[in-house]
XYZ file of C-alpha atoms in Angstrom:
162
model
C -22.118 -8.454 2.687
C -19.700 -9.682 5.360
C -17.768 -11.727 2.815
C -17.437 -8.669 0.574
C -16.153 -6.631 3.535
C -13.650 -9.341 4.461
C -12.420 -9.570 0.873
C -11.740 -5.826 1.040
C -9.888 -6.237 4.352
C -7.730 -8.981 2.842
C -7.010 -6.870 -0.235
C -6.017 -3.929 1.968
C -3.774 -6.139 4.129
C -2.013 -7.513 1.036
C -1.564 -3.961 -0.315
C -0.098 -2.827 3.016
C 2.195 -5.868 3.011
C 3.467 -4.996 -0.483
C 3.925 -1.331 0.462
C 5.825 -2.189 3.654
C 8.071 -4.648 1.841
C 8.785 -2.077 -0.862
C 9.513 0.600 1.747
C 11.864 -1.762 3.582
C 13.808 -2.488 0.383
C 14.034 1.220 -0.458
C 15.193 2.147 3.062
C 17.848 -0.597 3.079
C 19.021 0.359 -0.405
C 19.194 4.006 0.655
C 21.250 3.052 3.690
C 23.747 1.152 1.533
C 24.021 4.007 -0.959
C 24.490 6.653 1.720
C 27.004 4.547 3.628
C 29.197 3.378 0.742
C 28.700 5.997 -1.979
C 28.382 9.183 0.086
C 30.313 7.863 3.126
C 27.624 9.340 5.385
C 25.352 6.642 6.906
C 21.743 7.470 7.614
C 20.981 7.505 11.323
C 17.343 6.456 11.180
C 17.293 3.856 8.394
C 18.312 0.792 10.413
C 15.597 1.301 12.998
C 12.938 1.974 10.373
C 13.981 -1.095 8.370
C 13.771 -3.219 11.529
C 10.282 -1.914 12.362
C 9.117 -2.506 8.785
C 10.586 -6.007 8.915
C 8.550 -6.775 12.055
C 5.330 -5.747 10.329
C 6.255 -7.593 7.123
C 6.927 -10.727 9.164
C 3.577 -10.615 10.934
C 1.550 -9.798 7.825
C 3.403 -12.507 5.925
C 2.497 -14.997 8.647
C -1.170 -14.119 8.143
C -0.790 -14.335 4.366
C 0.802 -17.783 4.639
C -2.020 -18.861 6.962
C -4.674 -17.627 4.525
C -3.075 -19.685 1.746
C -2.498 -22.644 4.105
C 1.179 -22.462 3.195
C 2.682 -22.860 6.671
C 4.783 -25.885 7.400
C 2.434 -28.630 8.540
C 2.272 -32.327 9.174
C 0.407 -33.576 6.154
C 0.250 -37.299 6.898
C -3.551 -37.120 7.170
C -3.901 -35.643 3.674
C -2.025 -38.567 2.133
C -4.623 -40.988 3.512
C -7.161 -39.371 1.161
C -10.005 -39.569 3.657
C -11.957 -36.312 3.225
C -13.851 -36.641 6.508
C -10.694 -37.149 8.552
C -8.983 -34.328 6.674
C -11.858 -31.914 7.408
C -11.943 -32.946 11.067
C -8.196 -32.452 11.471
C -8.451 -29.107 9.674
C -11.170 -27.955 12.078
C -9.137 -29.090 15.094
C -6.108 -27.149 13.850
C -8.228 -24.082 13.119
C -9.828 -24.280 16.568
C -6.429 -24.494 18.270
C -5.079 -21.600 16.196
C -8.224 -19.582 16.945
C -7.837 -20.143 20.695
C -4.120 -19.345 20.569
C -4.595 -16.171 18.524
C -7.485 -15.037 20.725
C -5.530 -15.549 23.923
C -2.344 -13.917 22.663
C -4.324 -11.032 21.126
C -5.840 -10.381 24.547
C -2.363 -10.410 26.121
C -0.951 -8.259 23.318
C -3.565 -5.546 23.837
C -2.434 -5.199 27.443
C 1.168 -5.066 26.299
C 0.357 -2.360 23.750
C -1.072 -0.124 26.465
C 2.156 -0.563 28.462
C 4.396 0.367 25.534
C 2.341 3.284 24.232
C 4.495 5.787 26.133
C 7.807 4.084 25.354
C 9.472 5.860 22.413
C 11.891 4.150 20.061
C 15.538 5.138 20.315
C 15.997 7.038 17.049
C 12.641 7.626 15.377
C 10.894 8.521 18.656
C 7.677 6.693 17.702
C 5.752 4.774 20.366
C 6.904 1.159 20.463
C 3.266 0.101 20.566
C 3.101 0.989 16.846
C 5.748 -1.624 16.169
C 4.231 -4.248 18.454
C 0.752 -3.673 16.987
C 1.824 -5.812 14.033
C 1.231 -8.913 16.141
C -2.279 -7.756 17.031
C -3.000 -7.105 13.341
C -1.815 -10.619 12.465
C -4.032 -12.171 15.149
C -7.094 -10.209 14.037
C -6.530 -11.229 10.412
C -6.042 -14.913 11.266
C -9.076 -14.944 13.576
C -11.153 -13.253 10.877
C -9.926 -15.719 8.261
C -10.929 -18.685 10.405
C -14.349 -17.296 11.341
C -15.162 -16.242 7.765
C -14.048 -19.668 6.562
C -16.345 -21.341 9.066
C -19.283 -19.089 8.215
C -18.940 -19.216 4.428
C -16.863 -22.315 3.813
C -14.486 -20.168 1.789
C -11.231 -21.846 2.848
C -9.747 -25.259 2.270
C -8.743 -27.159 5.392
C -5.328 -27.897 3.872
C -3.515 -27.591 0.570
C -4.396 -30.061 -2.122
C -2.404 -33.272 -2.150
C -0.544 -33.735 -5.416
C -1.865 -36.572 -7.531
C 0.537 -39.317 -8.509
């Protein structure tokens, strides 16, 4: 049941990531067209594109984590010792879990401070923009805990065979 729920959460996060990336491309393309074709730049497009880029960056960081595609030292995987590889994977996951938990706690305090701070052009609370980091932390923490509970994740990418 929990695994089915988490699969739905991951699907939704990937769909949101695709939608935000598409919206960012459309907004940037619109800005270029209005600036160079109509000679009348859009006032709000740069700020919106920047806010979308922040969210795309954070959701992409989670997506890379879920696929174990982040840059990593992979010297242990080349030793081909499964026990050592699993132990190192658990150590890394534990450190990432602690880091994400601590920074999520700090981020929640920061979000309450910025809730009444509007953005310059769009006049949306800046906490909406900064909430992308909290979303990334929640997704990474969930990925680690679900992986520990169900063994659904690899500790590292597969080493290519020679």
